[in-house]
PDB file of C-alpha atoms in Angstrom:
ATOM      1  CA  MET A   1     114.421 -40.568 -44.667  1.00 53.00           C
ATOM      2  CA  LYS A   2     114.880 -38.205 -47.389  1.00 59.00           C
ATOM      3  CA  LYS A   3     113.375 -39.361 -50.575  1.00 64.00           C
ATOM      4  CA  ARG A   4     115.948 -39.765 -53.334  1.00 66.00           C
ATOM      5  CA  THR A   5     115.402 -37.670 -56.416  1.00 71.00           C
ATOM      6  CA  LEU A   6     115.946 -39.299 -59.772  1.00 64.00           C
ATOM      7  CA  SER A   7     118.864 -37.966 -61.866  1.00 72.00           C
ATOM      8  CA  ARG A   8     118.238 -36.398 -65.294  1.00 70.00           C
ATOM      9  CA  LYS A   9     119.476 -39.638 -66.987  1.00 68.00           C
ATOM     10  CA  GLU A  10     117.426 -41.836 -64.663  1.00 62.00           C
ATOM     11  CA  LYS A  11     114.237 -39.849 -65.615  1.00 59.00           C
ATOM     12  CA  ILE A  12     115.005 -40.104 -69.284  1.00 68.00           C
ATOM     13  CA  ALA A  13     115.468 -43.877 -68.906  1.00 62.00           C
ATOM     14  CA  ARG A  14     112.304 -44.194 -66.986  1.00 62.00           C
ATOM     15  CA  ASN A  15     110.253 -42.180 -69.514  1.00 62.00           C
ATOM     16  CA  LEU A  16     111.766 -44.160 -72.446  1.00 70.00           C
ATOM     17  CA  LEU A  17     110.738 -47.490 -70.618  1.00 69.00           C
ATOM     18  CA  LEU A  18     107.273 -46.254 -70.041  1.00 60.00           C
ATOM     19  CA  ALA A  19     106.958 -45.126 -73.661  1.00 57.00           C
ATOM     20  CA  LEU A  20     108.212 -48.574 -74.887  1.00 58.00           C
ATOM     21  CA  CYS A  21     105.701 -50.293 -72.618  1.00 53.00           C
ATOM     22  CA  PHE A  22     102.880 -48.125 -73.850  1.00 52.00           C
ATOM     23  CA  GLY A  23     103.957 -48.676 -77.535  1.00 47.00           C
ATOM     24  CA  PHE A  24     104.047 -52.448 -76.977  1.00 45.00           C
ATOM     25  CA  VAL A  25     100.458 -52.428 -75.492  1.00 46.00           C
ATOM     26  CA  VAL A  26      99.165 -50.404 -78.529  1.00 45.00           C
ATOM     27  CA  TRP A  27     101.045 -52.710 -81.016  1.00 43.00           C
ATOM     28  CA  ALA A  28      99.782 -55.834 -79.292  1.00 44.00           C
ATOM     29  CA  SER A  29      96.214 -54.451 -79.181  1.00 49.00           C
ATOM     30  CA  GLN A  30      96.362 -54.022 -83.018  1.00 49.00           C
ATOM     31  CA  GLY A  31      97.296 -57.738 -83.480  1.00 49.00           C
ATOM     32  CA  GLY A  32     101.142 -57.207 -83.690  1.00 49.00           C
ATOM     33  CA  PRO A  33     101.352 -55.644 -87.128  1.00 49.00           C
ATOM     34  CA  MET A  34     104.413 -56.515 -89.148  1.00 50.00           C
ATOM     35  CA  PRO A  35     106.387 -54.099 -91.376  1.00 57.00           C
ATOM     36  CA  THR A  36     106.096 -56.135 -94.549  1.00 79.00           C
ATOM     37  CA  ALA A  37     103.526 -58.553 -96.222  1.00 82.00           C
ATOM     38  CA  GLU A  38     106.067 -61.326 -96.038  1.00 88.00           C
ATOM     39  CA  LEU A  39     106.364 -60.992 -92.274  1.00 88.00           C
ATOM     40  CA  THR A  40     102.653 -60.894 -91.904  1.00 87.00           C
ATOM     41  CA  PHE A  41     102.467 -64.105 -93.808  1.00 90.00           C
ATOM     42  CA  ARG A  42     105.125 -65.737 -91.660  1.00 89.00           C
ATOM     43  CA  GLN A  43     103.234 -64.503 -88.537  1.00 87.00           C
ATOM     44  CA  MET A  44     100.099 -66.276 -89.877  1.00 87.00           C
ATOM     45  CA  GLU A  45     102.092 -69.435 -90.441  1.00 88.00           C
ATOM     46  CA  ARG A  46     103.463 -69.489 -86.882  1.00 86.00           C
ATOM     47  CA  THR A  47     100.046 -68.900 -85.382  1.00 83.00           C
ATOM     48  CA  ARG A  48      98.718 -72.021 -87.238  1.00 83.00           C
ATOM     49  CA  PHE A  49     101.840 -73.995 -85.969  1.00 86.00           C
ATOM     50  CA  LEU A  50     103.047 -74.391 -89.566  1.00 89.00           C
ATOM     51  CA  ALA A  51     106.789 -74.575 -90.487  1.00 91.00           C
ATOM     52  CA  ARG A  52     108.260 -71.880 -92.651  1.00 93.00           C
ATOM     53  CA  SER A  53     107.297 -72.540 -96.239  1.00 94.00           C
ATOM     54  CA  GLU A  54     109.379 -71.768 -99.284  1.00 95.00           C
ATOM     55  CA  ILE A  55     107.736 -68.598-100.767  1.00 96.00           C
ATOM     56  CA  MET A  56     107.199 -69.168-104.447  1.00 96.00           C
ATOM     57  CA  CYS A  57     105.852 -65.676-105.217  1.00 95.00           C
ATOM     58  CA  THR A  58     104.511 -62.406-103.823  1.00 96.00           C
ATOM     59  CA  TRP A  59     101.941 -60.359-105.752  1.00 95.00           C
ATOM     60  CA  GLU A  60     100.800 -56.911-104.536  1.00 93.00           C
ATOM     61  CA  THR A  61      98.175 -54.646-106.212  1.00 92.00           C
ATOM     62  CA  PRO A  62      99.429 -51.530-107.914  1.00 90.00           C
ATOM     63  CA  LEU A  63      96.291 -49.749-106.815  1.00 89.00           C
ATOM     64  CA  SER A  64      96.307 -47.283-103.960  1.00 85.00           C
ATOM     65  CA  VAL A  65      94.203 -47.679-100.835  1.00 77.00           C
ATOM     66  CA  GLY A  66      91.631 -45.206-102.100  1.00 80.00           C
ATOM     67  CA  GLU A  67      91.234 -46.992-105.399  1.00 85.00           C
ATOM     68  CA  LEU A  68      90.913 -50.522-103.973  1.00 83.00           C
ATOM     69  CA  GLY A  69      87.572 -51.866-102.849  1.00 81.00           C
ATOM     70  CA  THR A  70      87.192 -53.568 -99.504  1.00 78.00           C
ATOM     71  CA  SER A  71      86.324 -56.936-101.002  1.00 80.00           C
ATOM     72  CA  SER A  72      89.730 -57.203-102.834  1.00 87.00           C
ATOM     73  CA  ALA A  73      92.956 -58.533-101.380  1.00 90.00           C
ATOM     74  CA  ARG A  74      95.929 -56.120-101.488  1.00 91.00           C
ATOM     75  CA  ALA A  75      98.574 -58.900-101.668  1.00 93.00           C
ATOM     76  CA  VAL A  76      98.884 -62.642-102.349  1.00 95.00           C
ATOM     77  CA  LEU A  77     101.672 -64.845-101.094  1.00 95.00           C
ATOM     78  CA  VAL A  78     102.191 -68.473-102.108  1.00 96.00           C
ATOM     79  CA  GLY A  79     104.313 -70.723 -99.900  1.00 96.00           C
ATOM     80  CA  ARG A  80     105.321 -74.359-100.844  1.00 95.00           C
ATOM     81  CA  TYR A  81     105.647 -77.368 -98.418  1.00 95.00           C
ATOM     82  CA  THR A  82     106.420 -80.968 -99.245  1.00 93.00           C
ATOM     83  CA  ASP A  83     102.831 -82.022 -99.786  1.00 92.00           C
ATOM     84  CA  GLN A  84     100.851 -78.873 -99.672  1.00 93.00           C
ATOM     85  CA  ILE A  85     100.567 -75.173-100.632  1.00 94.00           C
ATOM     86  CA  ALA A  86      99.850 -72.319 -98.290  1.00 94.00           C
ATOM     87  CA  VAL A  87      98.204 -69.215 -99.809  1.00 94.00           C
ATOM     88  CA  GLY A  88      97.969 -65.989 -97.895  1.00 92.00           C
ATOM     89  CA  CYS A  89      95.478 -63.381 -99.167  1.00 91.00           C
ATOM     90  CA  LEU A  90      96.186 -60.117 -97.324  1.00 91.00           C
ATOM     91  CA  PHE A  91      93.626 -57.400 -97.133  1.00 86.00           C
ATOM     92  CA  GLN A  92      95.962 -55.385 -94.851  1.00 75.00           C
ATOM     93  CA  LEU A  93      99.659 -55.688 -95.668  1.00 69.00           C
ATOM     94  CA  ASN A  94     101.044 -54.908 -92.300  1.00 65.00           C
ATOM     95  CA  ASN A  95      98.109 -55.965 -89.996  1.00 61.00           C
ATOM     96  CA  PRO A  96      96.994 -59.555 -89.653  1.00 57.00           C
ATOM     97  CA  PHE A  97      93.285 -58.808 -88.866  1.00 64.00           C
ATOM     98  CA  GLY A  98      90.883 -60.235 -91.396  1.00 74.00           C
ATOM     99  CA  ASN A  99      93.655 -61.796 -93.618  1.00 86.00           C
ATOM    100  CA  ARG A 100      93.180 -65.361 -94.945  1.00 87.00           C
ATOM    101  CA  LEU A 101      95.450 -68.360 -94.931  1.00 90.00           C
ATOM    102  CA  THR A 102      94.480 -71.373 -96.899  1.00 90.00           C
ATOM    103  CA  LEU A 103      96.089 -74.796 -97.446  1.00 91.00           C
ATOM    104  CA  TRP A 104      95.842 -76.790-100.692  1.00 92.00           C
ATOM    105  CA  PRO A 105      97.089 -80.224-101.769  1.00 92.00           C
ATOM    106  CA  ARG A 106     100.325 -80.090-103.715  1.00 93.00           C
ATOM    107  CA  GLU A 107     100.203 -82.303-106.799  1.00 92.00           C
ATOM    108  CA  GLU A 108     103.030 -84.212-108.343  1.00 89.00           C
ATOM    109  CA  GLU A 109     102.781 -82.244-111.564  1.00 90.00           C
ATOM    110  CA  ILE A 110     101.470 -78.800-112.156  1.00 96.00           C
ATOM    111  CA  THR A 111      99.312 -77.754-109.145  1.00 96.00           C
ATOM    112  CA  PRO A 112      96.054 -75.700-109.669  1.00 97.00           C
ATOM    113  CA  VAL A 113      95.026 -73.275-106.803  1.00 95.00           C
ATOM    114  CA  PRO A 114      91.884 -71.151-106.875  1.00 93.00           C
ATOM    115  CA  LEU A 115      92.372 -68.078-104.731  1.00 91.00           C
ATOM    116  CA  SER A 116      90.078 -67.785-101.711  1.00 84.00           C
ATOM    117  CA  ALA A 117      89.826 -64.002-102.228  1.00 87.00           C
ATOM    118  CA  LEU A 118      88.903 -61.720-105.067  1.00 89.00           C
ATOM    119  CA  LEU A 119      91.407 -59.447-106.745  1.00 93.00           C
ATOM    120  CA  GLN A 120      90.536 -56.175-108.333  1.00 92.00           C
ATOM    121  CA  GLY A 121      91.862 -54.980-111.773  1.00 91.00           C
ATOM    122  CA  GLU A 122      92.955 -51.414-112.471  1.00 90.00           C
ATOM    123  CA  ASP A 123      89.623 -50.624-114.119  1.00 89.00           C
ATOM    124  CA  GLY A 124      87.679 -51.606-110.955  1.00 89.00           C
ATOM    125  CA  THR A 125      86.560 -55.064-112.256  1.00 89.00           C
ATOM    126  CA  LEU A 126      86.696 -57.830-109.540  1.00 89.00           C
ATOM    127  CA  PHE A 127      88.097 -61.231-110.657  1.00 91.00           C
ATOM    128  CA  HIS A 128      88.250 -64.829-109.581  1.00 92.00           C
ATOM    129  CA  VAL A 129      91.864 -65.674-109.864  1.00 95.00           C
ATOM    130  CA  LEU A 130      93.260 -69.191-110.593  1.00 96.00           C
ATOM    131  CA  LEU A 131      96.899 -69.975-110.050  1.00 97.00           C
ATOM    132  CA  PHE A 132      99.015 -72.840-111.573  1.00 98.00           C
ATOM    133  CA  LEU A 133     102.182 -73.581-109.684  1.00 97.00           C
ATOM    134  CA  GLU A 134     105.339 -75.368-110.732  1.00 97.00           C
ATOM    135  CA  VAL A 135     104.734 -74.636-114.410  1.00 97.00           C
ATOM    136  CA  PRO A 136     107.835 -75.611-116.642  1.00 96.00           C
ATOM    137  CA  GLU A 137     110.296 -72.768-117.121  1.00 94.00           C
ATOM    138  CA  GLU A 138     110.124 -73.402-120.877  1.00 95.00           C
ATOM    139  CA  ALA A 139     106.467 -72.087-120.944  1.00 96.00           C
ATOM    140  CA  ALA A 140     106.317 -68.773-122.723  1.00 96.00           C
ATOM    141  CA  GLY A 141     102.539 -68.565-122.895  1.00 96.00           C
ATOM    142  CA  ALA A 142      99.654 -70.275-121.165  1.00 97.00           C
ATOM    143  CA  GLN A 143      95.853 -70.341-121.359  1.00 97.00           C
ATOM    144  CA  ALA A 144      93.296 -71.951-119.089  1.00 97.00           C
ATOM    145  CA  THR A 145      89.822 -73.090-119.927  1.00 96.00           C
ATOM    146  CA  ILE A 146      87.123 -73.741-117.272  1.00 94.00           C
ATOM    147  CA  THR A 147      83.395 -74.646-117.552  1.00 90.00           C
ATOM    148  CA  GLY A 148      80.410 -73.907-115.309  1.00 84.00           C
ATOM    149  CA  ARG A 149      81.578 -70.896-113.258  1.00 86.00           C
ATOM    150  CA  ILE A 150      78.440 -68.896-114.016  1.00 80.00           C
ATOM    151  CA  GLU A 151      75.120 -70.743-114.273  1.00 76.00           C
ATOM    152  CA  ASN A 152      73.436 -68.291-116.608  1.00 75.00           C
ATOM    153  CA  ALA A 153      76.606 -67.493-118.722  1.00 76.00           C
ATOM    154  CA  LYS A 154      76.236 -66.637-122.342  1.00 79.00           C
ATOM    155  CA  GLU A 155      79.289 -68.792-122.947  1.00 81.00           C
ATOM    156  CA  PRO A 156      79.592 -71.521-120.385  1.00 82.00           C
ATOM    157  CA  VAL A 157      83.228 -72.260-121.539  1.00 88.00           C
ATOM    158  CA  GLU A 158      85.693 -69.562-120.528  1.00 91.00           C
ATOM    159  CA  THR A 159      89.223 -69.376-121.836  1.00 94.00           C
ATOM    160  CA  ILE A 160      91.687 -66.883-120.452  1.00 95.00           C
ATOM    161  CA  GLN A 161      95.320 -66.059-121.284  1.00 97.00           C
ATOM    162  CA  GLY A 162      97.588 -66.276-118.298  1.00 96.00           C
ATOM    163  CA  GLU A 163     100.212 -63.851-116.848  1.00 96.00           C
ATOM    164  CA  ARG A 164     103.376 -65.013-115.283  1.00 97.00           C
ATOM    165  CA  TRP A 165     103.826 -63.920-111.631  1.00 97.00           C
ATOM    166  CA  ALA A 166     107.030 -65.547-110.885  1.00 96.00           C
ATOM    167  CA  ASP A 167     109.099 -68.480-111.925  1.00 95.00           C
ATOM    168  CA  GLY A 168     106.756 -71.434-112.224  1.00 96.00           C
ATOM    169  CA  VAL A 169     103.698 -69.360-111.184  1.00 97.00           C
ATOM    170  CA  TRP A 170     100.987 -68.326-113.680  1.00 98.00           C
ATOM    171  CA  ALA A 171      97.805 -66.443-112.803  1.00 98.00           C
ATOM    172  CA  PHE A 172      94.503 -66.416-114.749  1.00 97.00           C
ATOM    173  CA  TRP A 173      91.989 -63.625-114.148  1.00 96.00           C
ATOM    174  CA  PHE A 174      88.297 -64.601-114.693  1.00 92.00           C
ATOM    175  CA  PRO A 175      86.152 -61.450-114.481  1.00 89.00           C
ATOM    176  CA  ILE A 176      83.059 -61.115-112.469  1.00 84.00           C
ATOM    177  CA  ASP A 177      81.004 -59.174-114.931  1.00 80.00           C
ATOM    178  CA  SER A 178      77.200 -59.140-115.462  1.00 75.00           C
ATOM    179  CA  ALA A 179      77.844 -58.624-119.227  1.00 74.00           C
ATOM    180  CA  LEU A 180      78.840 -62.274-119.375  1.00 76.00           C
ATOM    181  CA  THR A 181      75.363 -63.379-118.360  1.00 76.00           C
ATOM    182  CA  THR A 182      72.168 -63.898-120.421  1.00 79.00           C
ATOM    183  CA  ASP A 183      70.103 -61.581-118.163  1.00 79.00           C
ATOM    184  CA  GLY A 184      72.490 -59.425-116.326  1.00 72.00           C
ATOM    185  CA  ASP A 185      72.061 -61.295-113.046  1.00 75.00           C
ATOM    186  CA  LEU A 186      75.181 -63.277-111.949  1.00 72.00           C
ATOM    187  CA  LYS A 187      74.393 -66.759-110.695  1.00 71.00           C
ATOM    188  CA  TYR A 188      77.304 -68.849-109.652  1.00 63.00           C
ATOM    189  CA  GLY A 189      77.030 -72.707-109.951  1.00 54.00           C
ATOM    190  CA  THR A 190      79.925 -73.224-107.527  1.00 51.00           C
ATOM    191  CA  LYS A 191      81.813 -71.512-104.721  1.00 56.00           C
ATOM    192  CA  ASP A 192      84.279 -69.310-106.669  1.00 74.00           C
ATOM    193  CA  LEU A 193      86.364 -71.646-108.866  1.00 87.00           C
ATOM    194  CA  GLU A 194      86.528 -74.723-106.671  1.00 88.00           C
ATOM    195  CA  GLY A 195      85.474 -78.138-108.202  1.00 90.00           C
ATOM    196  CA  LEU A 196      85.301 -76.881-111.780  1.00 92.00           C
ATOM    197  CA  PRO A 197      86.750 -78.811-114.719  1.00 94.00           C
ATOM    198  CA  TYR A 198      89.745 -77.133-116.218  1.00 96.00           C
ATOM    199  CA  THR A 199      92.216 -77.459-119.140  1.00 97.00           C
ATOM    200  CA  LEU A 200      95.693 -75.805-119.048  1.00 98.00           C
ATOM    201  CA  GLU A 201      97.499 -75.390-122.233  1.00 98.00           C
ATOM    202  CA  LEU A 202     101.156 -74.256-122.269  1.00 98.00           C
ATOM    203  CA  TYR A 203     103.166 -72.865-125.249  1.00 97.00           C
ATOM    204  CA  ARG A 204     106.782 -72.545-126.240  1.00 96.00           C
ATOM    205  CA  THR A 205     108.390 -69.244-127.267  1.00 94.00           C
ATOM    206  CA  ASP A 206     107.712 -70.012-131.016  1.00 93.00           C
ATOM    207  CA  GLY A 207     104.017 -70.548-130.178  1.00 91.00           C
ATOM    208  CA  GLY A 208     104.120 -74.278-130.520  1.00 95.00           C
ATOM    209  CA  PRO A 209     102.480 -76.401-127.846  1.00 95.00           C
ATOM    210  CA  LEU A 210     104.487 -77.419-124.829  1.00 96.00           C
ATOM    211  CA  THR A 211     102.119 -79.498-122.871  1.00 95.00           C
ATOM    212  CA  GLU A 212      98.442 -79.716-121.786  1.00 96.00           C
ATOM    213  CA  GLN A 213      96.950 -80.809-118.464  1.00 97.00           C
ATOM    214  CA  GLU A 214      93.246 -81.441-117.668  1.00 96.00           C
ATOM    215  CA  GLY A 215      91.597 -82.087-114.404  1.00 95.00           C
ATOM    216  CA  THR A 216      89.236 -80.746-111.698  1.00 94.00           C
ATOM    217  CA  LEU A 217      90.141 -77.713-109.629  1.00 94.00           C
ATOM    218  CA  PRO A 218      90.564 -78.772-106.076  1.00 91.00           C
ATOM    219  CA  GLU A 219      88.260 -77.764-103.165  1.00 84.00           C
ATOM    220  CA  ASN A 220      90.051 -76.299-100.109  1.00 71.00           C
ATOM    221  CA  PHE A 221      90.673 -79.326 -97.786  1.00 55.00           C
ATOM    222  CA  GLN A 222      91.212 -76.921 -94.894  1.00 57.00           C
ATOM    223  CA  PRO A 223      88.837 -73.992 -94.571  1.00 48.00           C
ATOM    224  CA  GLY A 224      90.141 -70.568 -95.038  1.00 45.00           C
ATOM    225  CA  VAL A 225      91.188 -69.035 -91.697  1.00 46.00           C
ATOM    226  CA  ILE A 226      90.284 -65.450 -91.031  1.00 43.00           C
ATOM    227  CA  TYR A 227      93.306 -64.441 -88.968  1.00 40.00           C
ATOM    228  CA  ASP A 228      91.979 -62.380 -86.052  1.00 42.00           C
ATOM    229  CA  PRO A 229      94.550 -62.614 -83.227  1.00 43.00           C
ATOM    230  CA  GLY A 230      94.019 -61.331 -79.651  1.00 40.00           C
ATOM    231  CA  LEU A 231      96.656 -60.235 -77.116  1.00 39.00           C
ATOM    232  CA  TYR A 232      97.353 -63.905 -76.113  1.00 37.00           C
ATOM    233  CA  ASP A 233      98.118 -64.855 -79.724  1.00 43.00           C
ATOM    234  CA  VAL A 234     100.540 -61.929 -80.159  1.00 42.00           C
ATOM    235  CA  LEU A 235     102.345 -62.813 -77.013  1.00 43.00           C
ATOM    236  CA  ASN A 236     102.501 -66.449 -78.010  1.00 44.00           C
ATOM    237  CA  ASP A 237     103.823 -65.523 -81.391  1.00 44.00           C
ATOM    238  CA  ILE A 238     106.608 -63.478 -79.849  1.00 42.00           C
ATOM    239  CA  LEU A 239     107.606 -66.453 -77.609  1.00 44.00           C
ATOM    240  CA  LEU A 240     107.451 -68.823 -80.600  1.00 43.00           C
ATOM    241  CA  ASN A 241     109.696 -66.483 -82.610  1.00 43.00           C
ATOM    242  CA  GLN A 242     112.494 -66.266 -79.975  1.00 40.00           C
TER     243      GLN A 242
END
């Protein structure tokens, strides 16, 4: 029997199918990278069998890849559930490998959340960053005070002015700087900011006090997950997303 020769259109269709299959294998082997930071965050949620949270804010560094150190997250996404907060610290915006997703208890009033990753300032300084969520909209200014972050600090009490990331979300950047110590050797009395006593003070537009909240910063009740999917996880994620 004479072997049938594929037509030009059939060859094009075959080659296109092979290219798509090869592209899928490459994409899956890289962990199924997403085109945006938000989709990467959603992928991390699904892999942990979490429902879709309400995203409260997305922060991305203004620094380029060449300017940013490897120890600093490139983006932070905060999602809200009924009784907890999900925080994604993304070291690669479009690739889930090595990113962190942590869960924190959501409080009835203003919720403090210490980030599980460092952030880098434009001058190269690294920071521990503390978030306060569901801050009243009337707040025009805010400052946070913590105690005991550095064992050998010149001033054990640190007060930082906050910056507004989004509606109800304020961030406080505490520098990691040996100049803050008595001998130039940083010694931490705790893991990052967790478990430290804090005071949050909010101010109105005219500078008058709005409210004040004191407490102890929470310790992460679910360990940070380093998201490192294999091919099975990627295929499972695709099926869950159908």
